[in-house]
XYZ file of C-alpha atoms in Angstrom:
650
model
C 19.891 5.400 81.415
C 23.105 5.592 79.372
C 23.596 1.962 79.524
C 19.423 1.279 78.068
C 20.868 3.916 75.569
C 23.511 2.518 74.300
C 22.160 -0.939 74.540
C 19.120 0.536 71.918
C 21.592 2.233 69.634
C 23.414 -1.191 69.462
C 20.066 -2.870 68.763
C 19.116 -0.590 66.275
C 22.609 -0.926 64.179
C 22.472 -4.952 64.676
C 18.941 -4.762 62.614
C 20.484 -2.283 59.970
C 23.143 -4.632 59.487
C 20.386 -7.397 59.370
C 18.450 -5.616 56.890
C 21.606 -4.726 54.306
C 22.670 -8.582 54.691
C 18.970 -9.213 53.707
C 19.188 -6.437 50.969
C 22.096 -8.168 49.390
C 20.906 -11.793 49.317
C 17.714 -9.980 47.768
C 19.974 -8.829 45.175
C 22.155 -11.358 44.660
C 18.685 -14.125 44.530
C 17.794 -11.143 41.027
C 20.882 -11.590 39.919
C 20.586 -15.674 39.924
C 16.885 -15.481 38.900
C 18.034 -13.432 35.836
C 20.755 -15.349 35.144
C 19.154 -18.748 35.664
C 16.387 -17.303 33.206
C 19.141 -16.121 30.714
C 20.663 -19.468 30.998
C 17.446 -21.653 30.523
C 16.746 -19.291 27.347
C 20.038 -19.781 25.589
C 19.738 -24.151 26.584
C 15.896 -23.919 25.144
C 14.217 -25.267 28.242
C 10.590 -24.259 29.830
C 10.367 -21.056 31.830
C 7.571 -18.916 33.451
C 7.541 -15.287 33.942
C 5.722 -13.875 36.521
C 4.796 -10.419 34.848
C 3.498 -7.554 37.144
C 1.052 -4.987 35.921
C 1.814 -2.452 33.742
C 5.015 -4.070 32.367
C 6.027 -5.831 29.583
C 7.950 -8.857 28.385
C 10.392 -8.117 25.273
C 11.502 -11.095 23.033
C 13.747 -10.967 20.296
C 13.611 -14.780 18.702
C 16.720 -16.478 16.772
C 17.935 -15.024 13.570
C 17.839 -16.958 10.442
C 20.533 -16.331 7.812
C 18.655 -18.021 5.262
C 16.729 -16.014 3.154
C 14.105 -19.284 2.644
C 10.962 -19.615 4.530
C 9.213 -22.855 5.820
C 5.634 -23.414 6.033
C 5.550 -24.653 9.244
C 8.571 -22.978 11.051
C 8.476 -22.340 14.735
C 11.136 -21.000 17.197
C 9.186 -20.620 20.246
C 6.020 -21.333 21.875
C 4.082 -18.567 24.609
C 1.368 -19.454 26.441
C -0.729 -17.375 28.754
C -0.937 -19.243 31.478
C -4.638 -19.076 33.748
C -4.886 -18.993 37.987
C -6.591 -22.529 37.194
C -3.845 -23.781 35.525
C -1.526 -22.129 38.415
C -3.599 -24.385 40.784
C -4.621 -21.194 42.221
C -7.694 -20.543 44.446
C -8.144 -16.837 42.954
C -10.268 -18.763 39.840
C -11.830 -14.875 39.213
C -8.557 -12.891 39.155
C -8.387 -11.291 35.435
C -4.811 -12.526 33.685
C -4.713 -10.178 30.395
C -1.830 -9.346 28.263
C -1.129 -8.260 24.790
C 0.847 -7.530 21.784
C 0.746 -4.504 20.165
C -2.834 -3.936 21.368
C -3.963 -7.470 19.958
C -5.600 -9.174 23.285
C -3.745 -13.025 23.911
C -6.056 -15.810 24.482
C -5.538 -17.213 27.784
C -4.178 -20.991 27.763
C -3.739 -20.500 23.937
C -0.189 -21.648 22.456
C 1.051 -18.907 20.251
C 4.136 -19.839 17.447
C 6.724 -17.675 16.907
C 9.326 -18.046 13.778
C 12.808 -16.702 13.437
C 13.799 -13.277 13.152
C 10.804 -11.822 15.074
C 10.877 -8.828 17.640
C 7.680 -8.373 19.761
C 6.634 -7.676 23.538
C 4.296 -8.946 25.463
C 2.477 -6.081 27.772
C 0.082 -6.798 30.505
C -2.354 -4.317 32.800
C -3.232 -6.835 35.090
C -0.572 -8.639 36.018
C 0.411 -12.409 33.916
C 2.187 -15.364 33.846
C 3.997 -16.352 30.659
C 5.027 -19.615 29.520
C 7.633 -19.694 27.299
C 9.255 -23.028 25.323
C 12.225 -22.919 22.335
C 15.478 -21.169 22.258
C 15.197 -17.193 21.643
C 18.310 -14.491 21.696
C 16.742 -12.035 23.844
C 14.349 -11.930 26.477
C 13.946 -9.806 29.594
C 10.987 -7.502 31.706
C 10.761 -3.830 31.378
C 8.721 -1.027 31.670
C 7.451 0.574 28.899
C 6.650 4.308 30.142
C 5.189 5.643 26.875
C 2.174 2.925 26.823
C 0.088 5.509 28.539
C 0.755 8.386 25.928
C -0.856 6.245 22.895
C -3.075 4.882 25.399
C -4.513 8.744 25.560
C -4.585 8.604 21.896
C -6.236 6.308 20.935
C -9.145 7.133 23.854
C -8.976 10.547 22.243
C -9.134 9.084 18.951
C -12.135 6.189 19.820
C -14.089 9.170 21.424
C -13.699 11.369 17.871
C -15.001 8.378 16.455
C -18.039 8.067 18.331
C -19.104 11.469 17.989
C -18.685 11.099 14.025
C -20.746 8.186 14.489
C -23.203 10.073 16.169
C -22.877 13.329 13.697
C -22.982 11.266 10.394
C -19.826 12.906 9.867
C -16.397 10.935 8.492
C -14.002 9.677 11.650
C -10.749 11.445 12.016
C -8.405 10.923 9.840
C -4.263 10.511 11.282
C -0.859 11.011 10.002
C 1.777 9.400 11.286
C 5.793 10.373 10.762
C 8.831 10.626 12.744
C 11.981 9.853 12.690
C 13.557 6.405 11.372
C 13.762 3.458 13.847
C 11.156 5.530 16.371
C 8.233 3.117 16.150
C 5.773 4.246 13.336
C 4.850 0.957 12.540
C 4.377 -0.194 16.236
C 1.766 2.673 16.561
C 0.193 2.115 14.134
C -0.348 -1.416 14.492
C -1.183 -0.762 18.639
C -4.010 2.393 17.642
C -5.171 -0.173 14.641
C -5.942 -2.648 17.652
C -6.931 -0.390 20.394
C -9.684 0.818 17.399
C -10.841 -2.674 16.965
C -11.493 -3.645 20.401
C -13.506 -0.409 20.360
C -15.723 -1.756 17.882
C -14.086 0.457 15.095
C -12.431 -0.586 11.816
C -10.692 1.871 10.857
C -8.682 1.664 7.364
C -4.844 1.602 7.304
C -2.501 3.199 4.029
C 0.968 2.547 3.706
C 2.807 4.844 1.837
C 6.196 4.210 3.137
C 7.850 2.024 -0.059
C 10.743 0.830 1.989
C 8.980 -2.359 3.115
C 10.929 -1.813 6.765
C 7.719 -3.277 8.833
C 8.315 -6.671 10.189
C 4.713 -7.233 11.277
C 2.567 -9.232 8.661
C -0.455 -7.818 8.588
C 0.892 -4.455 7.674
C 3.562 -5.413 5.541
C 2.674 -4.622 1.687
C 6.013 -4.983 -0.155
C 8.801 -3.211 -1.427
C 7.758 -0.429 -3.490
C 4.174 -0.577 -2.879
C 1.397 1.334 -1.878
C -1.648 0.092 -0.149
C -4.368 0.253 1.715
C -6.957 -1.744 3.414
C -9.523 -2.094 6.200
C -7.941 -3.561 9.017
C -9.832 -6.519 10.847
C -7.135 -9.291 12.688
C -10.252 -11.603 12.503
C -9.712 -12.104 8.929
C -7.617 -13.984 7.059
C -8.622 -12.420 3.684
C -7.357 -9.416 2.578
C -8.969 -6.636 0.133
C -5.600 -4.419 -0.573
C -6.195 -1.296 -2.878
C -2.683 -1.488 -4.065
C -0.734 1.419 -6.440
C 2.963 0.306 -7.795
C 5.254 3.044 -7.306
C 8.742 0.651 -7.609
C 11.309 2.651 -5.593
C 12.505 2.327 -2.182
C 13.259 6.444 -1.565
C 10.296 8.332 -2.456
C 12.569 10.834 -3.438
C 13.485 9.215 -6.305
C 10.385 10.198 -8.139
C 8.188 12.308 -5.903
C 5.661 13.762 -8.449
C 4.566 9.898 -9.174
C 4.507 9.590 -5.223
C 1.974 12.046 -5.196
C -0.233 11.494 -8.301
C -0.338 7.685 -6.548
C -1.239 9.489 -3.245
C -4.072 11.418 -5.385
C -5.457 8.215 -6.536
C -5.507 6.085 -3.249
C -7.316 9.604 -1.536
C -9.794 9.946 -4.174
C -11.181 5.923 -3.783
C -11.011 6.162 -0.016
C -12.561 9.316 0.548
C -15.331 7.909 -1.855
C -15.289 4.788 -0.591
C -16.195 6.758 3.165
C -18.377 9.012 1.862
C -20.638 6.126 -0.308
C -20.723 4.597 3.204
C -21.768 7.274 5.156
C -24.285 7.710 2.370
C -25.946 4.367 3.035
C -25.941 4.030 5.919
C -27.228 7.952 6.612
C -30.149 7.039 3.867
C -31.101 3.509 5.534
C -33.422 4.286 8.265
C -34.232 0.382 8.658
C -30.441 0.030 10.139
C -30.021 -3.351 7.716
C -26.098 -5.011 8.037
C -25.458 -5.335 4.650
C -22.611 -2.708 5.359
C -20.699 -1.947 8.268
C -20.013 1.165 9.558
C -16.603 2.110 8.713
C -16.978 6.249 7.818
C -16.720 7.047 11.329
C -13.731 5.012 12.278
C -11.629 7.442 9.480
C -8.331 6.308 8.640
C -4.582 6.311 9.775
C -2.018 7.385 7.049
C 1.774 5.944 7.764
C 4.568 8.169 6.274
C 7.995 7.246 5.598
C 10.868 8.699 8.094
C 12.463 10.734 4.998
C 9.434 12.952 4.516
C 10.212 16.114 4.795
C 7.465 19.251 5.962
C 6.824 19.954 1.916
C 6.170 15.967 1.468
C 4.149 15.827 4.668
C 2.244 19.324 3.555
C 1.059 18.118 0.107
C -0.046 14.560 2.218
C -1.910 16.685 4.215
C -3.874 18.746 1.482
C -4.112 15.198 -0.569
C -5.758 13.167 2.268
C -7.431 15.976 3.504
C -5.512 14.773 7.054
C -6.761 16.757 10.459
C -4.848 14.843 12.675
C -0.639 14.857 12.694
C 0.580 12.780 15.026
C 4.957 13.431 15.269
C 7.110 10.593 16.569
C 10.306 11.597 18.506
C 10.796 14.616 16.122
C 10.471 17.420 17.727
C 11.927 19.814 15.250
C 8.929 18.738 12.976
C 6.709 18.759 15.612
C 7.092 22.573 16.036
C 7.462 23.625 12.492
C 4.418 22.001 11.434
C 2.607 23.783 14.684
C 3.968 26.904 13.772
C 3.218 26.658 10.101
C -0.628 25.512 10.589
C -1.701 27.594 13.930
C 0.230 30.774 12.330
C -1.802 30.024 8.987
C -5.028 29.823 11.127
C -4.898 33.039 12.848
C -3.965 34.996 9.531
C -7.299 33.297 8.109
C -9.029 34.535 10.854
C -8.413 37.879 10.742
C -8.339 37.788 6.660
C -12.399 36.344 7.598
C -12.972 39.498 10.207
C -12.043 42.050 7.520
C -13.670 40.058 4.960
C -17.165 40.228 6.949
C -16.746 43.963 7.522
C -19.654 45.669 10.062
C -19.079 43.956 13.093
C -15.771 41.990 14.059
C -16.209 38.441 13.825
C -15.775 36.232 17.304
C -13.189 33.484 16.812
C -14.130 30.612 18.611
C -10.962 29.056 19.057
C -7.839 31.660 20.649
C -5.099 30.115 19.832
C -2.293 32.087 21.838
C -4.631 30.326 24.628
C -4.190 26.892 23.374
C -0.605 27.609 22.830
C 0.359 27.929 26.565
C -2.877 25.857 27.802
C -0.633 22.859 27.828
C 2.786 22.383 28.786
C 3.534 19.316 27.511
C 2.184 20.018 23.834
C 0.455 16.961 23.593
C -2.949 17.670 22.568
C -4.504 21.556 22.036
C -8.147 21.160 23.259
C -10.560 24.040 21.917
C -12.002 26.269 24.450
C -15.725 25.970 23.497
C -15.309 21.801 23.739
C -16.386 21.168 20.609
C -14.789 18.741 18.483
C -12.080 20.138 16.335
C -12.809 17.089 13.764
C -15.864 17.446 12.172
C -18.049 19.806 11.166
C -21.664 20.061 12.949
C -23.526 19.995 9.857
C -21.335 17.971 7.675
C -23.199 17.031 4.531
C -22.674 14.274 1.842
C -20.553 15.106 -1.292
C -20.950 13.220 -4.301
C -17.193 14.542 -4.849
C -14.240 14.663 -3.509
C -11.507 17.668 -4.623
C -8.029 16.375 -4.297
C -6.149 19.651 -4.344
C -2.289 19.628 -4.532
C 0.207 22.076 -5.606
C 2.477 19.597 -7.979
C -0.541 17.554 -9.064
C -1.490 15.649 -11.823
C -3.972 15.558 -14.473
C -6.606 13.278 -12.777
C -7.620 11.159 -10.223
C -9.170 7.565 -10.471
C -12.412 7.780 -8.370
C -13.884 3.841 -7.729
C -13.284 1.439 -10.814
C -11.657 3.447 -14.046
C -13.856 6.161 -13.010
C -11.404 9.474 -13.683
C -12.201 12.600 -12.092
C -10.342 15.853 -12.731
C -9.196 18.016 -10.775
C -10.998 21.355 -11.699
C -14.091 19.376 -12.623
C -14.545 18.128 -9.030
C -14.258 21.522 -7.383
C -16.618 23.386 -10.075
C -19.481 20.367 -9.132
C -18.066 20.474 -5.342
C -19.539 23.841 -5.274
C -22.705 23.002 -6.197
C -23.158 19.768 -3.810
C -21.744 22.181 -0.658
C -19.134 19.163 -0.018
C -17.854 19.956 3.632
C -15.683 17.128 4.141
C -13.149 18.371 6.970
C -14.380 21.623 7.972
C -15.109 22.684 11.272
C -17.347 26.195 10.444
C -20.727 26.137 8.582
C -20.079 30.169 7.867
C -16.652 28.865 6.454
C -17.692 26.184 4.182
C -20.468 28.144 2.397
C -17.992 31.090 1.200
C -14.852 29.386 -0.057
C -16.069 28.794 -3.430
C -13.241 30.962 -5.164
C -10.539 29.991 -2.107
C -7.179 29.215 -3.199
C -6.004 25.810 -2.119
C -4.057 27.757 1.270
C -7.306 29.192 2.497
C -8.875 26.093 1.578
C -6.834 23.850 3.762
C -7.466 26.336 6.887
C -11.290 25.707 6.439
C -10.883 22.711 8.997
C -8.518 22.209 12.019
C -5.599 20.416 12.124
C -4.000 19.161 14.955
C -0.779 18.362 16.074
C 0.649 16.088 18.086
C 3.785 14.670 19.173
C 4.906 11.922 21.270
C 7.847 10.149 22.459
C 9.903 7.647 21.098
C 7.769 4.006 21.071
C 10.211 2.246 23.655
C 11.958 -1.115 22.612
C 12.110 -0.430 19.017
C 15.036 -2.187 17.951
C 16.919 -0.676 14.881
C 16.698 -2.016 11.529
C 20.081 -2.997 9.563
C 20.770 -4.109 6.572
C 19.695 -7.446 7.262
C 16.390 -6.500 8.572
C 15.179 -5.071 5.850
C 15.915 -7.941 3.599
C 14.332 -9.941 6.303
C 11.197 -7.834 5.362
C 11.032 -7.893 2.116
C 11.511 -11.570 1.723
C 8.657 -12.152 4.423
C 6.327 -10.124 1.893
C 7.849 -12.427 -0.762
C 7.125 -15.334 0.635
C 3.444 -14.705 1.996
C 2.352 -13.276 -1.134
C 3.765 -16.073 -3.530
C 5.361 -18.815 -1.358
C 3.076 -19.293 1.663
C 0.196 -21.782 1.161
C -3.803 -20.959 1.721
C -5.162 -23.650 4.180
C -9.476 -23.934 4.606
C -11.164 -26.647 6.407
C -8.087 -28.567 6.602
C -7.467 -28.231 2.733
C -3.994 -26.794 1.949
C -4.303 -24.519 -1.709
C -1.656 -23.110 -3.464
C -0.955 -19.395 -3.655
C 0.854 -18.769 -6.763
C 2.338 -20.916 -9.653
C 4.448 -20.620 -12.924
C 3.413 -19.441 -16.134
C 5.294 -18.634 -19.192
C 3.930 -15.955 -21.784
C 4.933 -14.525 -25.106
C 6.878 -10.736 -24.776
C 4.207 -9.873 -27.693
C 0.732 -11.372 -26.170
C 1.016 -7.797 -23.929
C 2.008 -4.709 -23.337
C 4.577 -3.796 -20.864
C 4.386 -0.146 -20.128
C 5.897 2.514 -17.702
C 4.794 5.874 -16.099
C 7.063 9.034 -16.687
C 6.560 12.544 -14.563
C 6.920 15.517 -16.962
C 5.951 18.843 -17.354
C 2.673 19.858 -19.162
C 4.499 22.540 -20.487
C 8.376 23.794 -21.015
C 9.011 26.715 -18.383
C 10.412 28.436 -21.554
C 6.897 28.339 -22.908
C 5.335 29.837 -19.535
C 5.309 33.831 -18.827
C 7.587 35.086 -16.491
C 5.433 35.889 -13.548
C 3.833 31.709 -13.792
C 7.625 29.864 -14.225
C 7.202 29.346 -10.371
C 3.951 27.213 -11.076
C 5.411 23.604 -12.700
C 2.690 21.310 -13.393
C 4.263 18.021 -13.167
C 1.947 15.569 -15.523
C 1.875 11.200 -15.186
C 2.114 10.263 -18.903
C 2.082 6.218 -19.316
C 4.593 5.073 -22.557
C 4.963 1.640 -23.810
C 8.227 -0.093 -22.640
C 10.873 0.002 -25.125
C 14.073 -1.241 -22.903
C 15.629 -4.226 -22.603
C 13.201 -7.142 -22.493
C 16.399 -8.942 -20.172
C 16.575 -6.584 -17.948
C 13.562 -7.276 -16.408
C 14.454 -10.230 -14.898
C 14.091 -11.149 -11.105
C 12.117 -7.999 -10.974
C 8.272 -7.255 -9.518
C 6.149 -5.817 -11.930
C 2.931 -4.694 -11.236
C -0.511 -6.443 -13.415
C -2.818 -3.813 -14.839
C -6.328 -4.685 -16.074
C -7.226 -1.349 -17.532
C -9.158 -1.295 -20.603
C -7.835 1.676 -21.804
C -4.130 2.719 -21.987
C -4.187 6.034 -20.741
C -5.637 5.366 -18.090
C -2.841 2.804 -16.488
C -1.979 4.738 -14.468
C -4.747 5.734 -12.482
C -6.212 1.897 -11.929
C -5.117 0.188 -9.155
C -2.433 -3.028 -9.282
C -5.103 -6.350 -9.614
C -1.690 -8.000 -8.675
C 2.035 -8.967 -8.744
C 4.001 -10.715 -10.452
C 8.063 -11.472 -10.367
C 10.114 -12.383 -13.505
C 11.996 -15.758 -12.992
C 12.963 -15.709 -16.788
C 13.416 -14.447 -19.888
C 14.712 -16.367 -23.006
C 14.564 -14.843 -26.845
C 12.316 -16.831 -29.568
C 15.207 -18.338 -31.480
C 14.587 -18.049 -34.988
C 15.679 -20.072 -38.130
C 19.461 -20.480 -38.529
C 19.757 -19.946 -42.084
C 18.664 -16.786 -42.563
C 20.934 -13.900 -42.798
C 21.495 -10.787 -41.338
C 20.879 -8.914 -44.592
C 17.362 -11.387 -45.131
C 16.454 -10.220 -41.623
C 16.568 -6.462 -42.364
C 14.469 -6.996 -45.701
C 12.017 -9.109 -43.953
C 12.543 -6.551 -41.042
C 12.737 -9.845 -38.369
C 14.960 -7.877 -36.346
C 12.860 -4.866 -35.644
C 10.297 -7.289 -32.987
C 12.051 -10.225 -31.710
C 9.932 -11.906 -29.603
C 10.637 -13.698 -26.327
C 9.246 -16.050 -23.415
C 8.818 -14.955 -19.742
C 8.758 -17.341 -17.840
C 6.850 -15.342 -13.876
C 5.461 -16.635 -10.553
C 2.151 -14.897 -10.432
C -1.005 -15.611 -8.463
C -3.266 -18.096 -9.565
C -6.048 -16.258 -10.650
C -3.688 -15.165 -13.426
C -3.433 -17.909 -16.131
C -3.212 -18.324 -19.979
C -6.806 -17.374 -20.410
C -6.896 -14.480 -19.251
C -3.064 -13.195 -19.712
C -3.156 -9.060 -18.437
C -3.495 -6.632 -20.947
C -0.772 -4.750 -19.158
C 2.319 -5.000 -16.922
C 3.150 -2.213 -14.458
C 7.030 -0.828 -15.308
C 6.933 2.536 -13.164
C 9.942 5.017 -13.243
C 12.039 6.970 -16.050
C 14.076 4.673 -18.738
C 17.057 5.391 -17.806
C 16.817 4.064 -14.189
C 15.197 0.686 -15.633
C 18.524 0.300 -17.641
C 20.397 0.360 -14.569
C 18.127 -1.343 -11.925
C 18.704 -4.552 -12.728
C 22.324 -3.661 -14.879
C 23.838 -2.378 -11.756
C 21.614 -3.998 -9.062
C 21.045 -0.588 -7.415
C 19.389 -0.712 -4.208
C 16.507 2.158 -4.798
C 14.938 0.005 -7.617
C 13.012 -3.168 -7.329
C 15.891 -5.475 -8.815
C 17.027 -8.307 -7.223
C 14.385 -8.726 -4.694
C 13.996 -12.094 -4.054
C 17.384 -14.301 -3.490
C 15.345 -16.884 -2.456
């Protein structure tokens, strides 16, 4: 018996040593594989990845010193490969993957150009094909998929009971911290939306053009927004020209600009929901867009007042926080502390018997551990209101605001005007309580904010986000350069061009500029209303140096009237290649120039790429200057980095 023992014990430490040997070879055949892989990537030959489910394939393509684009440049070429192309027998075996939510067509060839970062993800398991030299590759995990893959369920199933309410979708905030993947999400729930039938409309406020993905890259500077559909290759931007990189430079025109792109889009839903709410014979002349609401990306240096004011402006009830946690709870604390003291301000303003709260927030607070999501106990949806109706208004409400708002085409509506005729058309855009919405006629703009729910949410850090240098970020701004002006139009084969050259006359327009002021001095204010500063968007004619201006971006205005500049949208962009003075006849003198008073108006010839829809015939009435004189002077003077100087070295 002791020899069959120790004969089994030796048998049983032979097969351990067996299966270690076996371990290592496994080990050392990864270690090959990878380094074969990393090998054939740097020498720019064919490989295949063999990509499991619910992983992803990261890819980080050459980098391109050059600040010039081509029109047809490619680095690398991806190709889902199929089980019939495999020579497999599993014909019926579904091979998906995707980037950024955006679905990848299965034996497709996809081209890829320098300086790009992407991954490809798959939930069913894929095999990648992969030609051209890149300078990183490699398989991971990507853990926090799942999170935004809640959301945007959450988000689709808001949407479908708006849909089925008549009520406008929800409407999202996005911020976080820099480098943490704002952009990413948004372009993945923008997707996710889409294959859910939705279109749901995208604004960019962040003006630091740091987004190296196409379709939502808008430009230095600029502020847009658009419905987004990757199906189409045309573009209808609603575009506002604020012309600094730090929003902090002037943050009272970054809100009046906010004020403006709210007032057309809530319209713009509202109009929607009106047709299609008032069409009973369900005609497609429209599509339904005021239930897929909108997603609102802020820049990483907004602060809890900047993202506070956003939220009254857009009338947001969904904050999403991005690897911030310090925001994350401050903004919880400020808008669920804010909710209960309305609450019991509405029980002692009811008197007679105590009002029930339907929502106990305490409850919510330790409901989930994980402070993802705060469900309501009753189930209902915290983002509409039950019996929403159709305003033929929308109140913009702001503490720092400005003296108007552009509603549609030149349209201006005022501030005070639209809450006085808001009263009368019971506008309950964002509230959650019927008993709410028909007695906060006299609210102040605090209790009017609680009238609807806000949520907050925070996730986790978007993984493989790559940080953004110096270098990046010129990357990005020359890729807007060079697909707004550079990059050619091609239909049916026919290649048109985008943009061309066109020299004007200094004195055939107006070049003007928008200045943020106060209404009033706070000498002129009583003592108990200095707190309250009324900050005021004047526009002024441009009286700097006509030089200076260029190699700069200014913005095309077709407003018919002056003062109102600066609530029309940009029609478009133009940059400043040149500017050369008139010269005038040599033999008059200086003291024949002052009599004849030559010198007060010389004239001069700028020479700008602009779009071709802008021509000689019909040269703009106005060009877009924004921002204070004395940071024109010193834009282009001292080529300082928070103006829009110098953009394009190319």
């Amino acid at each position: 018996m002791s020899e069959m023992s120790e004969m089994s014990e030796m048998h049983e430490m032979h097969e351990m040593h067996e299966m270690h040997e076996m371990h290592e070879m496994h080990e050392m055949h990864e270690i090959y594989c990878a380094y074969t892989q990393r090998t054939m990537a740097s020498t720019g030959n064919t490989r295949i990845y063999h990509l499991r489910a619910y992983r992803e394939l990261r890819i980080v393509t050459l980098e391109k010193t050059s600040s010039k684009f081509e029109e047809k440049e490619e680095c690398i070429k991806i190709r889902i490969l199929s089980n019939h192309a495999l020579n497999k027998n599993e014909k019926n075996t579904p091979c998906t993957a995707e980037i950024f939510g955006k679905e990848l067509i299965v034996d497709k060839d996809y081209h890829f150009g320098f300086n790009e970062k992407f991954s490809i993800y798959t939930f069913t398991g894929c095999v990648i094909q992969i030609k051209g030299k890149t300078l990183q590759e490699y398989e991971s995990k990507n853990s926090t998929l799942k999170d935004y893959l809640s959301l945007s369920y959450i988000l689709d199933a808001y949407r479908k009971l708006a849909k089925k309410k008549k009520t406008v979708g929800p409407r999202i905030l996005i911020t976080g911290n820099n480098n943490s993947g704002k952009s990413s999400v948004s372009m993945l729930l923008l997707n996710y939306a889409l294959k859910s039938g939705f279109k749901p409309i995208y604004i960019e406020t962040d003006t630091k053009c740091s987004c190296d993905k196409k379709e939502l890259n808008k430009g230095p500077g600029i502020m847009s927004c658009f419905v987004y559909d990757n199906f189409s290759t045309i573009k209808f931007n609603l575009d506002y020209f604020f012309g600094y990189l730090d929003i902090n430079e002037d943050i009272n025109l970054y809100y009046h600009l906010n004020e403006c792109i709210s007032a057309c889009i809530h319209l713009m839903l509202l109009n929607n929901m009106n047709h299609h709410t008032s069409n009973f014979k369900n005609n497609t002349d429209q599509e339904i867009i005021y239930s897929s609401g909108f997603i609102l990306n802020v820049p990483s240096e907004a602060d809890n007042k900047v993202i506070h004011s956003l939220i009254e402006i857009y009338n947001i009830n969904i904050v999403v926080v991005i690897d911030n946690s310090f925001l994350h709870y401050s903004l919880k604390e400020k808008y669920y502390n804010l909710e209960k003291e309305t609450d019991s301000i509405e029980k002692v303003k009811w008197g007679g018997g105590m009002r029930t709260d339907k929502t106990d927030m305490n409850g919510i607070h330790h409901e989930t551990s994980d402070g993802y999501f705060y469900k309501h106990e009753n189930g209902n949806n915290p983002l509409s209101c039950a019996g929403e109706r159709i305003a033929t208004s929308v109140p913009i409400k702001r503490s720092n605001s400005s003296t108007g708002n552009v509603a549609g085409n030149g349209v201006v509506c005022g501030v005070g005007n639209c809450e006085s005729n808001n009263t009368k058309a019971d506008d309950r855009m964002g509230c959650d309580n019927a008993d709410t919405c028909d007695n906060r006629t006299h609210e102040g703009p605090k209790e009017r904010s609680n009238g609807r729910r806000i949520e907050i949410v925070g996730m986790p850090k978007y993984e493989g986000v790559i940080p953004s240098d110096s270098n990046r970020l010129r990357y990005c701004r020359n890729l807007w350069f060079y697909n707004y002006f550079s990059k050619d139009i091609s239909i049916n084969n026919t290649t048109y061009k985008k943009s061309h050259i066109l020299t004007i006359k200094y004195s055939s327009t107006k070049f003007v500029k928008l200045d943020t002021k106060l209404a009033v001095p706070l000498s002129a204010l009583p003592a108990d209303c200095r707190n309250i500063k009324r900050e005021t968007v004047s526009v002024s004619l441009y009286n700097g140096n006509i030089k200076y201006l260029s190699n700069c971006i200014l913005g095309v205005s077709y407003s018919k009237d002056f003062h109102y500049v600066h609530l029309m949208n940009i029609a478009a962009f133009v940059h400043v290649q040149n500017v050369k003075e008139i010269e005038t006849e040599g033999n008059i003198t200086n003291e024949e120039k002052k009599d004849k008073n030559l010198d007060a108006q010389n004239d001069y010839l700028i020479e700008m790429l602009c779009p071709i829809s802008i021509t000689a015939r019909n040269i703009p009435p106005y060009f877009v200057i924004p921002g204070t004189s004395n940071v024109v002077y010193g834009w282009s003077a001292t080529l300082s980095n928070q103006r829009i100087g110098q953009m394009a070295e190319g």
